[in-house]
Amino acid sequence: MTSLDSYPVVPSRYSNPFSTCWTTKLEYVESDQSVSEVLQEWKANNCWGTIVGPHGTGKTALLSALRTQLELEGWKCHWIEVRDSHLEAFIQKVSRHRGSKVVVMLEGFERLPFSKQLWFLNRLRRQQCHVLATLHRNFAIWSWRFKTLANTEVSIDLVKTLFERLICNADRDLVPWADALECWHGCDGNLREFWFELHELYESRRRLSVPLPEQRTTRVRTVAG
Amino acid sequence: MKPTPIQDVELWIDRGACVFAPNDIITGQYNLAKWLDHDLEAVELSLLWYTSGQGEEDFCVHFYDRFDKEGLPLPTNPIGRFAITLPASPPSYDGQIVKVCWTVRLRGFFQKGRQRVVEAPFTLLSDRNPNLLNSKEVGYDLT
């Protein structure tokens, strides 16, 4: 073993505030509709509904916030990441999750082809499952049956709020808000893409500003569980 | 009422070492005094690697131990020790898009589901580049 002085960097997730492990832990920020309003609408629609929005606009974050609230209310939530290749196993799995206070949460439901989405929803309906799913667009003629509960979109205010939450414990000089804003304008409203861009920007600048060995003293890192 | 904040405990690797060769023994200590003041129910000590960066992440636990209430150190002697033989791989990697990170992790479980985590990260060198251990010209990429 050797000391820190002869080695430049100990790789760690704490060196970049835009690592996926941090961006996916951001709490959902309520905008037009609160989580409880979305839930109210879902219940009024016989516990069926979708969250609709383009890539990286917070569908999964909202679904996750709904899950937290439902679990507080005593619901049992089955979170399923939909993959076309696992559809058969998935159907068998879903059929086991029925009950008065049981909800199937379909994350990434938009990844299925449209025809399979419809077929699958009909099957869930027959099995009397309660469902919350994410989609890229609503079901148009089917919308009466599978209601859109929320349309996710990302405002500049929301971007700034989330950016501040991530950068607050890091070196904000490496990526000032003005640079982040410029990145955002190139990401076409896709928050996930935005975090990737910032991760890369922060990382490249951090590498140029790695402190001299004698300045590096932090060896024990701490996070809240 | 807001719960009392739980302070972090100390976790350290002996002699401040943070670079290890494959199959080295990593030793260190932790002081649980600040956690024992709260309603500490259990402590987990693990040694693991994880990937960090953009996209999906992976991890693997190399060593794990758990101490429930009966096995916790007493407040009069809150120091615990560990000595773990490291594996040969995967080596640490500080890439721009993805990193492979090694760490010793101490997780405290408290009443009402509260948890605290303290980590001591370190570097595991590649056995393909054993000379890196004493080199002053180490770059970021180890492979």
CSV table of C-alpha atoms in Angstrom, one decimal:
chain,number,residue,atom,x,y,z
A,1,MET,CA,0.0,0.0,0.0
A,2,THR,CA,1.1,3.6,-0.4
A,3,SER,CA,-0.1,7.0,0.7
A,4,LEU,CA,-2.3,9.4,-1.2
A,5,ASP,CA,0.7,11.6,-2.2
A,6,SER,CA,1.9,9.3,-4.8
A,7,TYR,CA,-1.4,8.8,-6.5
A,8,PRO,CA,-3.5,11.5,-8.1
A,9,VAL,CA,-7.2,10.7,-7.5
A,10,VAL,CA,-9.2,8.1,-5.6
A,11,PRO,CA,-12.2,7.4,-7.9
A,12,SER,CA,-15.4,8.1,-6.1
A,13,ARG,CA,-19.0,9.1,-6.9
A,14,TYR,CA,-18.6,12.0,-4.6
A,15,SER,CA,-16.2,13.7,-7.1
A,16,ASN,CA,-19.1,14.6,-9.5
A,17,PRO,CA,-22.5,15.9,-8.4
A,18,PHE,CA,-24.1,15.0,-11.7
A,19,SER,CA,-23.4,11.3,-11.5
A,20,THR,CA,-26.5,9.2,-12.1
A,21,CYS,CA,-26.5,8.0,-8.5
A,22,TRP,CA,-27.3,11.6,-7.4
A,23,THR,CA,-29.6,12.7,-10.3
A,24,THR,CA,-31.9,9.7,-9.9
A,25,LYS,CA,-32.2,10.4,-6.2
A,26,LEU,CA,-33.6,13.9,-6.7
A,27,GLU,CA,-36.9,14.3,-5.1
A,28,TYR,CA,-39.8,15.1,-7.4
A,29,VAL,CA,-40.6,18.8,-7.5
A,30,GLU,CA,-44.3,19.5,-7.7
A,31,SER,CA,-45.3,22.0,-10.4
A,32,ASP,CA,-48.9,22.5,-11.8
A,33,GLN,CA,-50.3,19.4,-10.2
A,34,SER,CA,-49.4,18.1,-6.7
A,35,VAL,CA,-48.8,14.5,-6.1
A,36,SER,CA,-52.0,14.2,-4.1
A,37,GLU,CA,-54.0,15.8,-6.9
A,38,VAL,CA,-52.7,13.2,-9.4
A,39,LEU,CA,-53.6,10.4,-7.0
A,40,GLN,CA,-57.0,11.8,-6.4
A,41,GLU,CA,-57.6,11.8,-10.1
A,42,TRP,CA,-56.2,8.3,-10.4
A,43,LYS,CA,-58.6,7.0,-7.7
A,44,ALA,CA,-61.5,8.8,-9.3
A,45,ASN,CA,-60.7,6.9,-12.5
A,46,ASN,CA,-61.0,3.5,-10.9
A,47,CYS,CA,-57.3,3.4,-10.1
A,48,TRP,CA,-56.1,3.5,-13.8
A,49,GLY,CA,-54.1,6.1,-15.4
A,50,THR,CA,-50.9,7.2,-17.2
A,51,ILE,CA,-48.2,9.8,-16.8
A,52,VAL,CA,-47.4,11.2,-20.2
A,53,GLY,CA,-44.3,13.1,-21.3
A,54,PRO,CA,-41.2,13.0,-23.6
A,55,HIS,CA,-37.9,11.5,-22.7
A,56,GLY,CA,-36.2,12.8,-19.5
A,57,THR,CA,-39.1,15.0,-18.3
A,58,GLY,CA,-39.7,13.4,-15.0
A,59,LYS,CA,-42.2,10.6,-15.6
A,60,THR,CA,-40.3,8.2,-13.5
A,61,ALA,CA,-39.7,10.8,-10.8
A,62,LEU,CA,-43.4,11.4,-10.6
A,63,LEU,CA,-44.2,7.7,-10.6
A,64,SER,CA,-41.7,7.3,-7.7
A,65,ALA,CA,-43.3,10.2,-5.8
A,66,LEU,CA,-46.7,8.5,-6.3
A,67,ARG,CA,-45.4,5.3,-5.0
A,68,THR,CA,-44.1,6.9,-1.8
A,69,GLN,CA,-47.5,8.5,-1.2
A,70,LEU,CA,-49.4,5.3,-2.0
A,71,GLU,CA,-47.2,3.2,0.3
A,72,LEU,CA,-47.9,5.8,3.1
A,73,GLU,CA,-51.6,5.1,2.5
A,74,GLY,CA,-51.1,1.4,2.9
A,75,TRP,CA,-51.0,0.4,-0.8
A,76,LYS,CA,-48.7,-2.4,-1.9
A,77,CYS,CA,-46.9,-1.2,-5.0
A,78,HIS,CA,-45.3,-3.5,-7.6
A,79,TRP,CA,-42.8,-1.5,-9.6
A,80,ILE,CA,-42.1,-3.2,-12.9
A,81,GLU,CA,-39.6,-2.0,-15.5
A,82,VAL,CA,-41.2,-3.0,-18.8
A,83,ARG,CA,-39.0,-4.7,-21.3
A,84,ASP,CA,-40.4,-6.1,-24.5
A,85,SER,CA,-38.2,-9.2,-24.3
A,86,HIS,CA,-39.5,-10.1,-20.9
A,87,LEU,CA,-43.2,-9.7,-21.7
A,88,GLU,CA,-44.3,-13.2,-21.1
A,89,ALA,CA,-42.6,-13.4,-17.7
A,90,PHE,CA,-43.9,-9.9,-17.0
A,91,ILE,CA,-47.5,-10.9,-17.7
A,92,GLN,CA,-47.3,-13.9,-15.3
A,93,LYS,CA,-45.8,-11.6,-12.7
A,94,VAL,CA,-48.5,-9.0,-13.1
A,95,SER,CA,-51.3,-11.6,-12.8
A,96,ARG,CA,-50.1,-12.3,-9.3
A,97,HIS,CA,-50.4,-8.7,-8.2
A,98,ARG,CA,-54.1,-8.3,-7.8
A,99,GLY,CA,-56.1,-7.1,-4.8
A,100,SER,CA,-58.0,-4.2,-3.4
A,101,LYS,CA,-55.0,-2.2,-2.4
A,102,VAL,CA,-52.4,-3.4,-4.8
A,103,VAL,CA,-51.1,-1.3,-7.7
A,104,VAL,CA,-48.9,-2.3,-10.6
A,105,MET,CA,-46.6,0.5,-11.6
A,106,LEU,CA,-45.3,0.2,-15.2
A,107,GLU,CA,-42.1,2.2,-15.6
A,108,GLY,CA,-41.0,2.5,-19.2
A,109,PHE,CA,-44.3,1.2,-20.6
A,110,GLU,CA,-43.7,3.5,-23.6
A,111,ARG,CA,-40.9,1.2,-24.7
A,112,LEU,CA,-43.5,-1.4,-25.8
A,113,PRO,CA,-44.8,-1.2,-29.4
A,114,PHE,CA,-48.2,0.5,-29.5
A,115,SER,CA,-50.1,-2.6,-30.4
A,116,LYS,CA,-48.6,-4.5,-27.5
A,117,GLN,CA,-49.4,-1.6,-25.1
A,118,LEU,CA,-53.1,-1.9,-26.0
A,119,TRP,CA,-53.2,-5.7,-25.9
A,120,PHE,CA,-51.4,-5.6,-22.6
A,121,LEU,CA,-53.7,-3.0,-21.0
A,122,ASN,CA,-56.7,-5.0,-22.0
A,123,ARG,CA,-55.3,-8.0,-20.3
A,124,LEU,CA,-54.6,-6.0,-17.1
A,125,ARG,CA,-58.1,-4.7,-17.2
A,126,ARG,CA,-59.5,-8.2,-17.4
A,127,GLN,CA,-57.3,-9.2,-14.5
A,128,GLN,CA,-58.8,-6.2,-12.5
A,129,CYS,CA,-55.3,-4.8,-11.7
A,130,HIS,CA,-54.9,-1.2,-10.6
A,131,VAL,CA,-52.4,0.4,-12.9
A,132,LEU,CA,-50.1,3.5,-13.1
A,133,ALA,CA,-48.0,3.6,-16.3
A,134,THR,CA,-45.6,6.0,-18.0
A,135,LEU,CA,-46.1,6.8,-21.7
A,136,HIS,CA,-44.7,9.2,-24.3
A,137,ARG,CA,-48.1,10.2,-25.7
A,138,ASN,CA,-51.6,9.6,-24.7
A,139,PHE,CA,-53.9,7.0,-26.2
A,140,ALA,CA,-56.0,9.4,-28.3
A,141,ILE,CA,-59.1,7.3,-29.0
A,142,TRP,CA,-58.4,5.1,-26.0
A,143,SER,CA,-57.9,8.1,-23.6
A,144,TRP,CA,-61.4,7.7,-22.2
A,145,ARG,CA,-60.3,4.3,-20.9
A,146,PHE,CA,-56.8,4.9,-19.9
A,147,LYS,CA,-56.8,8.5,-18.7
A,148,THR,CA,-53.8,10.8,-18.7
A,149,LEU,CA,-53.3,11.9,-15.1
A,150,ALA,CA,-50.3,14.2,-15.7
A,151,ASN,CA,-48.3,15.6,-18.6
A,152,THR,CA,-44.7,16.1,-17.5
A,153,GLU,CA,-42.7,19.0,-18.8
A,154,VAL,CA,-39.6,20.8,-17.5
A,155,SER,CA,-39.5,24.5,-16.9
A,156,ILE,CA,-36.3,26.6,-16.5
A,157,ASP,CA,-37.3,27.3,-12.9
A,158,LEU,CA,-37.4,23.5,-12.3
A,159,VAL,CA,-34.1,23.0,-14.0
A,160,LYS,CA,-32.5,25.7,-11.8
A,161,THR,CA,-34.0,24.2,-8.6
A,162,LEU,CA,-32.7,20.8,-9.4
A,163,PHE,CA,-29.3,22.1,-10.5
A,164,GLU,CA,-28.9,24.0,-7.2
A,165,ARG,CA,-29.8,20.9,-5.2
A,166,LEU,CA,-27.0,18.9,-6.9
A,167,ILE,CA,-24.3,21.6,-7.0
A,168,CYS,CA,-24.8,22.9,-3.5
A,169,ASN,CA,-22.2,20.5,-1.9
A,170,ALA,CA,-19.8,20.6,-4.9
A,171,ASP,CA,-17.5,23.1,-6.5
A,172,ARG,CA,-20.0,25.4,-8.2
A,173,ASP,CA,-17.2,27.3,-9.9
A,174,LEU,CA,-16.5,24.3,-12.1
A,175,VAL,CA,-20.0,24.6,-13.7
A,176,PRO,CA,-21.7,28.0,-13.0
A,177,TRP,CA,-25.4,28.3,-13.7
A,178,ALA,CA,-24.7,30.3,-16.9
A,179,ASP,CA,-22.8,27.4,-18.4
A,180,ALA,CA,-25.5,24.9,-17.2
A,181,LEU,CA,-28.2,27.1,-18.9
A,182,GLU,CA,-26.3,27.0,-22.2
A,183,CYS,CA,-26.2,23.2,-21.9
A,184,TRP,CA,-29.9,23.1,-21.2
A,185,HIS,CA,-30.7,25.0,-24.4
A,186,GLY,CA,-28.9,22.2,-26.3
A,187,CYS,CA,-30.7,19.4,-24.7
A,188,ASP,CA,-34.2,19.8,-26.3
A,189,GLY,CA,-36.0,19.7,-22.9
A,190,ASN,CA,-34.5,16.3,-22.0
A,191,LEU,CA,-33.4,16.5,-18.3
A,192,ARG,CA,-31.6,13.2,-18.4
A,193,GLU,CA,-29.5,14.3,-21.3
A,194,PHE,CA,-28.9,17.6,-19.5
A,195,TRP,CA,-27.4,15.7,-16.5
A,196,PHE,CA,-25.2,13.7,-18.8
A,197,GLU,CA,-23.9,16.9,-20.4
A,198,LEU,CA,-23.2,18.5,-17.0
A,199,HIS,CA,-21.5,15.3,-15.8
A,200,GLU,CA,-19.1,15.5,-18.7
A,201,LEU,CA,-18.5,19.2,-18.3
A,202,TYR,CA,-17.9,19.0,-14.6
A,203,GLU,CA,-15.6,16.0,-15.0
A,204,SER,CA,-13.5,17.6,-17.7
A,205,ARG,CA,-13.1,20.8,-15.7
A,206,ARG,CA,-12.4,18.9,-12.5
A,207,ARG,CA,-9.6,17.0,-14.1
A,208,LEU,CA,-8.0,20.3,-15.1
A,209,SER,CA,-8.2,21.5,-11.6
A,210,VAL,CA,-7.1,18.5,-9.6
A,211,PRO,CA,-5.4,19.9,-6.5
A,212,LEU,CA,-1.7,19.2,-5.6
A,213,PRO,CA,-1.2,16.2,-3.4
A,214,GLU,CA,-0.6,18.2,-0.3
A,215,GLN,CA,-3.9,19.9,-0.7
A,216,ARG,CA,-5.9,16.7,-0.7
A,217,THR,CA,-6.8,15.7,2.8
A,218,THR,CA,-10.3,14.4,2.6
A,219,ARG,CA,-10.2,10.7,3.0
A,220,VAL,CA,-13.5,9.9,4.7
A,221,ARG,CA,-16.6,10.7,2.8
A,222,THR,CA,-20.0,10.8,4.3
A,223,VAL,CA,-23.5,10.6,2.9
A,224,ALA,CA,-27.0,10.7,4.5
A,225,GLY,CA,-28.6,7.3,4.1
B,1,MET,CA,-41.1,17.0,15.8
B,2,LYS,CA,-38.0,16.8,13.7
B,3,PRO,CA,-35.7,14.0,14.7
B,4,THR,CA,-32.3,14.9,16.3
B,5,PRO,CA,-29.6,14.9,13.6
B,6,ILE,CA,-27.3,12.0,13.7
B,7,GLN,CA,-23.6,13.0,13.5
B,8,ASP,CA,-21.2,11.0,11.4
B,9,VAL,CA,-18.8,8.6,12.9
B,10,GLU,CA,-15.2,8.2,12.0
B,11,LEU,CA,-14.0,5.5,9.6
B,12,TRP,CA,-10.5,5.4,8.5
B,13,ILE,CA,-7.9,3.2,6.7
B,14,ASP,CA,-4.8,2.6,8.8
B,15,ARG,CA,-1.9,5.1,8.2
B,16,GLY,CA,-4.0,7.1,5.7
B,17,ALA,CA,-3.3,4.5,3.0
B,18,CYS,CA,-5.5,4.8,0.0
B,19,VAL,CA,-3.8,2.9,-2.7
B,20,PHE,CA,-3.6,-0.9,-2.6
B,21,ALA,CA,-2.2,-3.6,-4.8
B,22,PRO,CA,-4.3,-6.7,-5.7
B,23,ASN,CA,-4.5,-9.2,-2.8
B,24,ASP,CA,-3.2,-6.6,-0.3
B,25,ILE,CA,-4.7,-6.6,3.2
B,26,ILE,CA,-6.6,-3.4,4.0
B,27,THR,CA,-6.9,-2.6,7.7
B,28,GLY,CA,-8.6,0.2,9.4
B,29,GLN,CA,-10.9,1.3,12.3
B,30,TYR,CA,-14.1,3.0,13.1
B,31,ASN,CA,-15.3,4.9,16.1
B,32,LEU,CA,-19.1,4.4,16.7
B,33,ALA,CA,-19.3,6.8,19.7
B,34,LYS,CA,-21.5,9.4,18.0
B,35,TRP,CA,-23.9,6.7,16.8
B,36,LEU,CA,-24.1,4.9,20.1
B,37,ASP,CA,-25.6,8.1,21.6
B,38,HIS,CA,-28.6,7.5,19.4
B,39,ASP,CA,-30.9,4.5,19.1
B,40,LEU,CA,-28.4,2.5,17.0
B,41,GLU,CA,-29.9,-0.9,16.2
B,42,ALA,CA,-27.3,-2.4,13.9
B,43,VAL,CA,-24.2,-1.7,11.9
B,44,GLU,CA,-23.1,-3.1,8.6
B,45,LEU,CA,-19.5,-3.0,7.5
B,46,SER,CA,-18.8,-3.8,3.8
B,47,LEU,CA,-16.1,-3.5,1.3
B,48,LEU,CA,-17.3,-3.1,-2.2
B,49,TRP,CA,-16.8,-1.7,-5.7
B,50,TYR,CA,-19.4,0.2,-7.6
B,51,THR,CA,-19.5,2.0,-10.9
B,52,SER,CA,-20.4,5.7,-11.1
B,53,GLY,CA,-21.0,8.1,-13.9
B,54,GLN,CA,-23.5,8.4,-16.6
B,55,GLY,CA,-26.3,5.8,-17.0
B,56,GLU,CA,-26.9,2.5,-15.2
B,57,GLU,CA,-24.7,1.6,-12.3
B,58,ASP,CA,-23.3,-1.7,-11.0
B,59,PHE,CA,-21.8,-2.8,-7.8
B,60,CYS,CA,-20.4,-5.9,-6.1
B,61,VAL,CA,-19.9,-6.5,-2.4
B,62,HIS,CA,-16.5,-8.2,-1.6
B,63,PHE,CA,-16.9,-8.3,2.1
B,64,TYR,CA,-19.8,-7.9,4.4
B,65,ASP,CA,-20.4,-8.1,8.1
B,66,ARG,CA,-23.3,-7.1,10.3
B,67,PHE,CA,-23.5,-6.4,14.0
B,68,ASP,CA,-26.9,-6.4,15.6
B,69,LYS,CA,-27.6,-4.7,18.9
B,70,GLU,CA,-26.0,-7.4,21.0
B,71,GLY,CA,-22.9,-7.4,18.9
B,72,LEU,CA,-22.3,-3.7,18.9
B,73,PRO,CA,-19.2,-2.2,20.7
B,74,LEU,CA,-19.9,-0.8,24.2
B,75,PRO,CA,-20.0,3.0,24.6
B,76,THR,CA,-16.9,2.6,26.9
B,77,ASN,CA,-15.0,1.1,24.0
B,78,PRO,CA,-16.6,2.2,20.7
B,79,ILE,CA,-13.7,1.4,18.5
B,80,GLY,CA,-14.0,-1.4,15.9
B,81,ARG,CA,-11.3,-2.8,13.7
B,82,PHE,CA,-11.3,-4.5,10.3
B,83,ALA,CA,-8.7,-6.4,8.2
B,84,ILE,CA,-9.8,-7.6,4.8
B,85,THR,CA,-7.9,-9.3,2.0
B,86,LEU,CA,-8.6,-7.5,-1.2
B,87,PRO,CA,-9.3,-9.3,-4.4
B,88,ALA,CA,-7.2,-9.0,-7.6
B,89,SER,CA,-9.8,-7.1,-9.6
B,90,PRO,CA,-11.6,-5.1,-10.8
B,91,PRO,CA,-9.0,-2.3,-10.6
B,92,SER,CA,-10.1,1.2,-9.8
B,93,TYR,CA,-10.7,3.3,-12.9
B,94,ASP,CA,-11.2,7.1,-13.0
B,95,GLY,CA,-12.7,7.5,-16.4
B,96,GLN,CA,-14.5,10.6,-17.7
B,97,ILE,CA,-17.8,8.8,-18.4
B,98,VAL,CA,-17.6,5.9,-15.9
B,99,LYS,CA,-15.5,5.2,-12.8
B,100,VAL,CA,-14.9,2.0,-10.9
B,101,CYS,CA,-14.8,3.0,-7.3
B,102,TRP,CA,-13.7,0.9,-4.3
B,103,THR,CA,-14.8,1.8,-0.8
B,104,VAL,CA,-15.1,0.6,2.8
B,105,ARG,CA,-18.6,1.4,3.9
B,106,LEU,CA,-20.2,1.6,7.3
B,107,ARG,CA,-23.9,1.8,7.5
B,108,GLY,CA,-25.8,2.5,10.7
B,109,PHE,CA,-29.4,1.5,11.2
B,110,PHE,CA,-31.4,3.5,13.8
B,111,GLN,CA,-34.9,3.4,15.1
B,112,LYS,CA,-37.8,4.5,12.8
B,113,GLY,CA,-35.9,3.3,9.8
B,114,ARG,CA,-33.2,6.0,9.8
B,115,GLN,CA,-29.8,5.2,8.3
B,116,ARG,CA,-26.4,6.8,8.0
B,117,VAL,CA,-23.6,5.9,5.8
B,118,VAL,CA,-19.9,6.7,6.1
B,119,GLU,CA,-17.4,5.7,3.5
B,120,ALA,CA,-13.6,5.5,3.1
B,121,PRO,CA,-12.8,5.3,-0.6
B,122,PHE,CA,-9.5,3.8,-1.8
B,123,THR,CA,-7.8,2.8,-5.0
B,124,LEU,CA,-7.2,-0.8,-6.0
B,125,LEU,CA,-4.4,-1.0,-8.6
B,126,SER,CA,-4.4,-3.3,-11.6
B,127,ASP,CA,-2.1,-6.4,-11.4
B,128,ARG,CA,-1.1,-5.6,-15.0
B,129,ASN,CA,0.5,-2.4,-13.8
B,130,PRO,CA,2.1,-3.3,-10.4
B,131,ASN,CA,4.8,-0.7,-10.9
B,132,LEU,CA,2.2,2.0,-10.6
B,133,LEU,CA,2.3,1.5,-6.9
B,134,ASN,CA,5.5,3.5,-6.4
B,135,SER,CA,5.3,5.6,-9.5
B,136,LYS,CA,5.1,9.4,-9.4
B,137,GLU,CA,3.8,9.5,-12.9
B,138,VAL,CA,0.5,7.8,-12.6
B,139,GLY,CA,-2.1,9.0,-15.0
B,140,TYR,CA,-5.9,8.8,-14.5
B,141,ASP,CA,-6.5,5.7,-16.6
B,142,LEU,CA,-5.2,2.6,-15.1
B,143,THR,CA,-5.9,0.1,-17.9
